[in-house]
C-alpha cells in the first residue's frame, strides 16, 4: 500500500509537468490544428535558458527564457508551419519532427554535456504519501497549472482575442471575412504554447537535472493530450492526471522502461475506442 | 455506344500518330534499356571500383533501399502515413534472433519468409486504425505502435539473452553451402535482394492492387463509388509493405550478425520518411534515390566537417541539423522530391528540344 501511495505521490509532480506540456500541445492544436513535435526541445531550451541566462537573478532569467522561447515559437510558426497551409495535415507534423532534429543538434552543440538545474524558489515539504515527500513546490506547481488553465479558458471563451483565435482555427475562411487577421492569431497561439513549454522546462529544472537528451519528454506529452482530447484544455489537465498516475504505477510494477510502452498503449486505446478523447469535440479525422 | 466510321484522312492521321508514338515508345525503350545496361555494369564492378573501406556504406545503402521502397508503397502510392518502419524492421530482426536462438538449423531463406509472414500479420494490425482514422491521427497510431514494439522487444531480449543481444551466424546462400561472409559476397547478396524488391514492387504498383492504392490515395469516396474496396486497399498496403520491411530487417540481422532492441528507434523511422520525401513520394525511383542519398549523407558530412573541425560531437550534431533541414526543405520546397525536380527538368529539356526542332524546321 505504501508503495502504491508513493507512486501516487510522485505522480503529483509529474501531473504539473505533463499539464504544462499538454497545455502547450493543446494551445497549438486549438490555434493551428497542428501537433508540434519540437515541444520537447522547447522545454529543454527553456530549462537551459532559464539556468544559464542570468545566473544570479533567477526570476528574471525565467522570465527571459519564457519571452525568448515565445519568440522562437512565433518564428517557428511563421517560417515552418505557415507555408503548409492547405497541405495534408501530417506534413507540418513531419516538419516539426525535422525541426526537432535540428533543435536537438543545436542544443547538443550549445550545451553539450551541461546539465541545467534550477534552485527551486520555494522549499519545504507538507508531509508524505507513502515514501514520497510532497513538497510545497509541487503543490504550488499544480496550483499554477490550475491558474494557467483558468486564465486560458477565460481567454479563449470570454475575451475578444480569444474568441477570434478560436474562430481563426475552426473556420478560417469565415474568420478572414470577418476581418480577423489570421496570421496574428496563429502567431499568438504558437507564442503562448512555447511560453508554456518554457514553464514546463523551468519546472522540470526545479525538480530534475535537465540534460540535452531530456527531449524525449515531449513524446510523453502526447498521451495526456490524446486522452483528454486534442482540443480540450481541461482534457489536457485531466489527461495529465491519468497519464501521470498510470505511468508511475506502471513504473512501480514493470520498471521505468515500461513508461513509453504504457504511454503508447494508452494512445492506441484512445485512438481505437474514442479518438476524440474524453473531452474533445467529436470532429476527429474519423473515416 | 455508337460506332463511328472514320474517313480515310482521319484514319491515316491517326495511324501516323500511332506509329510515331510506337516509334517514340520504342526509342524510349532502347534509351531506358541502354541506361539499365550501363547501370548493371557499374553495379557489377562497383566492389572493385570502390575502396574496400567504403563497401560497408554500399551495403547499408542497399539495405535501406528495400525498406524505403516499401514505405513509399504505403505512404506515396496508397496515401497513408506510417512511422512504424522501425518497428517492422525490429520484428523481422527479432524473428531471426529468436530463431537462431531456438532453432538454429533454420536457414536464411526460411527465416526471411517467416519474417515476412510476421511482418504481414503485424502490418494488418497496424493497418487497422488506418481504416477509421487518417492523417495526423494515423501517424500517432503508428507512433504508438513503435513505442509498444520497443517495449516488447526490450522485454523479450532482456528475459532471454540480455543486453548483448542475439548473435546471428553468417548465413548460407539457400540451397548451397556457400557462406556469405566477405564484404564482396554481402554486396552482391544485398544487391540482388534490392533488385528483386524493386522488381516485385514495380509489378505490385502496376497491378490491380496498386491501382486500388492510388485510387484510395486520390479520393476514398470516389474510389468506393468506383467499386474499390478501400478498406482492403489500406490493409493490404500496410500488410505488404510491412512484410517487405520485416523481411529486410531479417536480412539486415544476418548482415549485422547481432540483434539488439535499441537499434530500432523512432529516429530511424523518421529517417525512412525523410528518405522518401527527399527522393520523391510515390515513386520507386524516388525511394531508391532518397535511400541512397540519405544513407550516404552522414559519411559525406563527416568527411567535410572533419576537414573543418575534428570534434566528433559537433560532426554528429551537425548531421542531425542538416538532416532536419533536409526534411523541412524538401517537404516545403520540393514536394515531389528529387525525382520530381528531375521530372520537371526533363520536361523543360523536352520543351526546349521541341522548340528548337520547330524553329529549326521553319
PDB file of C-alpha atoms in Angstrom, chain A residues 29 33-35 37 79-80 83-84 87 89-99 101-106 108-109 219 222 226 230 253-255 257-265 267-268 271-272 275-276 283-287, chain B residues 75 79-81 83 129-145 147-148 151-152 154-155 220 234 266-268 270-271 273-274 277 281 313-314 317-318 320-325 327-328 330-333 335:
ATOM      1  CA  UNK A  29      -3.662  22.472 -31.795  1.00  0.00           C
ATOM      2  CA  UNK A  33      -4.605  22.227 -35.923  1.00  0.00           C
ATOM      3  CA  UNK A  34      -1.025  21.003 -35.918  1.00  0.00           C
ATOM      4  CA  UNK A  35       0.932  18.945 -33.414  1.00  0.00           C
ATOM      5  CA  UNK A  37       6.781  17.573 -32.115  1.00  0.00           C
ATOM      6  CA  UNK A  79       8.845  30.098 -41.071  1.00  0.00           C
ATOM      7  CA  UNK A  80       7.959  26.460 -40.776  1.00  0.00           C
ATOM      8  CA  UNK A  83       3.803  27.689 -45.587  1.00  0.00           C
ATOM      9  CA  UNK A  84       1.989  24.384 -45.175  1.00  0.00           C
ATOM     10  CA  UNK A  87      -1.395  20.701 -47.430  1.00  0.00           C
ATOM     11  CA  UNK A  89      -2.227  17.636 -42.132  1.00  0.00           C
ATOM     12  CA  UNK A  90       0.552  15.185 -41.395  1.00  0.00           C
ATOM     13  CA  UNK A  91       3.116  17.263 -43.289  1.00  0.00           C
ATOM     14  CA  UNK A  92       3.558  20.037 -40.682  1.00  0.00           C
ATOM     15  CA  UNK A  93       3.906  17.273 -38.096  1.00  0.00           C
ATOM     16  CA  UNK A  94       6.791  15.718 -40.029  1.00  0.00           C
ATOM     17  CA  UNK A  95       8.239  19.202 -40.453  1.00  0.00           C
ATOM     18  CA  UNK A  96       8.092  19.694 -36.694  1.00  0.00           C
ATOM     19  CA  UNK A  97       9.881  16.368 -36.314  1.00  0.00           C
ATOM     20  CA  UNK A  98      12.570  17.567 -38.687  1.00  0.00           C
ATOM     21  CA  UNK A  99      12.766  20.782 -36.713  1.00  0.00           C
ATOM     22  CA  UNK A 101      16.181  17.059 -35.114  1.00  0.00           C
ATOM     23  CA  UNK A 102      17.604  20.471 -35.894  1.00  0.00           C
ATOM     24  CA  UNK A 103      16.968  21.713 -32.360  1.00  0.00           C
ATOM     25  CA  UNK A 104      18.435  18.508 -30.932  1.00  0.00           C
ATOM     26  CA  UNK A 105      21.645  19.221 -32.795  1.00  0.00           C
ATOM     27  CA  UNK A 106      21.644  22.871 -31.771  1.00  0.00           C
ATOM     28  CA  UNK A 108      23.775  19.467 -28.096  1.00  0.00           C
ATOM     29  CA  UNK A 109      26.244  21.826 -29.725  1.00  0.00           C
ATOM     30  CA  UNK A 219       6.620  12.330 -26.651  1.00  0.00           C
ATOM     31  CA  UNK A 222       1.051  13.386 -26.460  1.00  0.00           C
ATOM     32  CA  UNK A 226      -4.931  12.441 -26.751  1.00  0.00           C
ATOM     33  CA  UNK A 230      -6.713  17.350 -28.689  1.00  0.00           C
ATOM     34  CA  UNK A 253       5.242  -2.871 -11.249  1.00  0.00           C
ATOM     35  CA  UNK A 254       7.108  -3.060 -14.528  1.00  0.00           C
ATOM     36  CA  UNK A 255      10.040  -0.745 -14.156  1.00  0.00           C
ATOM     37  CA  UNK A 257      11.291   1.361 -19.113  1.00  0.00           C
ATOM     38  CA  UNK A 258       7.650   0.401 -19.346  1.00  0.00           C
ATOM     39  CA  UNK A 259       6.614   4.037 -19.360  1.00  0.00           C
ATOM     40  CA  UNK A 260       6.991   4.504 -23.108  1.00  0.00           C
ATOM     41  CA  UNK A 261       5.033   1.377 -23.818  1.00  0.00           C
ATOM     42  CA  UNK A 262       2.245   2.128 -21.369  1.00  0.00           C
ATOM     43  CA  UNK A 263       2.110   5.556 -22.917  1.00  0.00           C
ATOM     44  CA  UNK A 264       1.856   4.006 -26.360  1.00  0.00           C
ATOM     45  CA  UNK A 265      -0.769   1.541 -25.219  1.00  0.00           C
ATOM     46  CA  UNK A 267      -2.586   6.250 -27.061  1.00  0.00           C
ATOM     47  CA  UNK A 268      -3.654   3.240 -29.109  1.00  0.00           C
ATOM     48  CA  UNK A 271      -7.388   6.161 -30.850  1.00  0.00           C
ATOM     49  CA  UNK A 272      -9.301   2.947 -31.304  1.00  0.00           C
ATOM     50  CA  UNK A 275     -10.383   9.115 -30.922  1.00  0.00           C
ATOM     51  CA  UNK A 276     -11.789  12.410 -29.793  1.00  0.00           C
ATOM     52  CA  UNK A 283     -14.679  16.415 -35.067  1.00  0.00           C
ATOM     53  CA  UNK A 284     -11.808  13.999 -35.341  1.00  0.00           C
ATOM     54  CA  UNK A 285     -10.491  12.619 -38.622  1.00  0.00           C
ATOM     55  CA  UNK A 286     -12.760   9.650 -38.487  1.00  0.00           C
ATOM     56  CA  UNK A 287     -13.413   7.936 -41.806  1.00  0.00           C
TER      57      UNK A 287
ATOM     58  CA  UNK B  75       2.772   6.494 -47.923  1.00  0.00           C
ATOM     59  CA  UNK B  79      -1.505   7.744 -49.430  1.00  0.00           C
ATOM     60  CA  UNK B  80      -1.332   6.621 -45.813  1.00  0.00           C
ATOM     61  CA  UNK B  81       1.139   7.630 -43.127  1.00  0.00           C
ATOM     62  CA  UNK B  83       6.076   5.735 -38.610  1.00  0.00           C
ATOM     63  CA  UNK B 129      -6.512   2.105 -37.323  1.00  0.00           C
ATOM     64  CA  UNK B 130      -5.997   3.395 -40.860  1.00  0.00           C
ATOM     65  CA  UNK B 131      -9.449   2.161 -41.763  1.00  0.00           C
ATOM     66  CA  UNK B 132     -11.051   4.531 -39.270  1.00  0.00           C
ATOM     67  CA  UNK B 133      -8.603   7.400 -38.869  1.00  0.00           C
ATOM     68  CA  UNK B 134      -6.458   9.469 -41.173  1.00  0.00           C
ATOM     69  CA  UNK B 135      -3.587  11.857 -41.456  1.00  0.00           C
ATOM     70  CA  UNK B 136      -2.092  13.070 -38.244  1.00  0.00           C
ATOM     71  CA  UNK B 137      -4.060  10.685 -36.071  1.00  0.00           C
ATOM     72  CA  UNK B 138      -2.886   7.726 -38.106  1.00  0.00           C
ATOM     73  CA  UNK B 139       0.637   8.979 -37.701  1.00  0.00           C
ATOM     74  CA  UNK B 140       0.133   8.976 -33.939  1.00  0.00           C
ATOM     75  CA  UNK B 141      -1.261   5.458 -34.014  1.00  0.00           C
ATOM     76  CA  UNK B 142       1.786   4.172 -35.869  1.00  0.00           C
ATOM     77  CA  UNK B 143       3.941   6.100 -33.428  1.00  0.00           C
ATOM     78  CA  UNK B 144       2.234   4.348 -30.558  1.00  0.00           C
ATOM     79  CA  UNK B 145       2.867   1.028 -32.269  1.00  0.00           C
ATOM     80  CA  UNK B 147       6.650   2.545 -28.677  1.00  0.00           C
ATOM     81  CA  UNK B 148       4.929  -0.705 -27.900  1.00  0.00           C
ATOM     82  CA  UNK B 151       8.934  -2.188 -25.103  1.00  0.00           C
ATOM     83  CA  UNK B 152       8.040  -5.715 -26.232  1.00  0.00           C
ATOM     84  CA  UNK B 154      13.230  -4.980 -24.935  1.00  0.00           C
ATOM     85  CA  UNK B 155      11.358  -7.279 -22.572  1.00  0.00           C
ATOM     86  CA  UNK B 220     -11.570   7.498 -50.870  1.00  0.00           C
ATOM     87  CA  UNK B 234      -5.412   0.219 -46.934  1.00  0.00           C
ATOM     88  CA  UNK B 266      11.880   6.355 -33.604  1.00  0.00           C
ATOM     89  CA  UNK B 267      14.536   8.481 -35.351  1.00  0.00           C
ATOM     90  CA  UNK B 268      15.174   5.504 -37.634  1.00  0.00           C
ATOM     91  CA  UNK B 270      11.664   9.269 -39.245  1.00  0.00           C
ATOM     92  CA  UNK B 271      14.780   8.789 -41.378  1.00  0.00           C
ATOM     93  CA  UNK B 273      10.119   9.015 -44.039  1.00  0.00           C
ATOM     94  CA  UNK B 274      12.791  11.592 -44.796  1.00  0.00           C
ATOM     95  CA  UNK B 277      10.214  12.663 -49.036  1.00  0.00           C
ATOM     96  CA  UNK B 281       6.870  10.378 -52.602  1.00  0.00           C
ATOM     97  CA  UNK B 313      30.347  15.513 -31.269  1.00  0.00           C
ATOM     98  CA  UNK B 314      29.876  18.558 -33.448  1.00  0.00           C
ATOM     99  CA  UNK B 317      25.051  17.101 -34.273  1.00  0.00           C
ATOM    100  CA  UNK B 318      25.689  18.979 -37.480  1.00  0.00           C
ATOM    101  CA  UNK B 320      21.383  15.922 -37.228  1.00  0.00           C
ATOM    102  CA  UNK B 321      20.761  19.549 -38.038  1.00  0.00           C
ATOM    103  CA  UNK B 322      21.282  19.081 -41.753  1.00  0.00           C
ATOM    104  CA  UNK B 323      19.041  16.026 -41.714  1.00  0.00           C
ATOM    105  CA  UNK B 324      16.284  18.030 -40.122  1.00  0.00           C
ATOM    106  CA  UNK B 325      16.736  20.892 -42.545  1.00  0.00           C
ATOM    107  CA  UNK B 327      13.295  17.099 -44.288  1.00  0.00           C
ATOM    108  CA  UNK B 328      11.850  20.569 -43.885  1.00  0.00           C
ATOM    109  CA  UNK B 330      12.101  19.033 -49.290  1.00  0.00           C
ATOM    110  CA  UNK B 331       8.627  18.927 -47.822  1.00  0.00           C
ATOM    111  CA  UNK B 332       8.322  22.662 -48.251  1.00  0.00           C
ATOM    112  CA  UNK B 333      10.096  23.445 -51.458  1.00  0.00           C
ATOM    113  CA  UNK B 335       7.152  18.085 -52.529  1.00  0.00           C
TER     114      UNK B 335
END
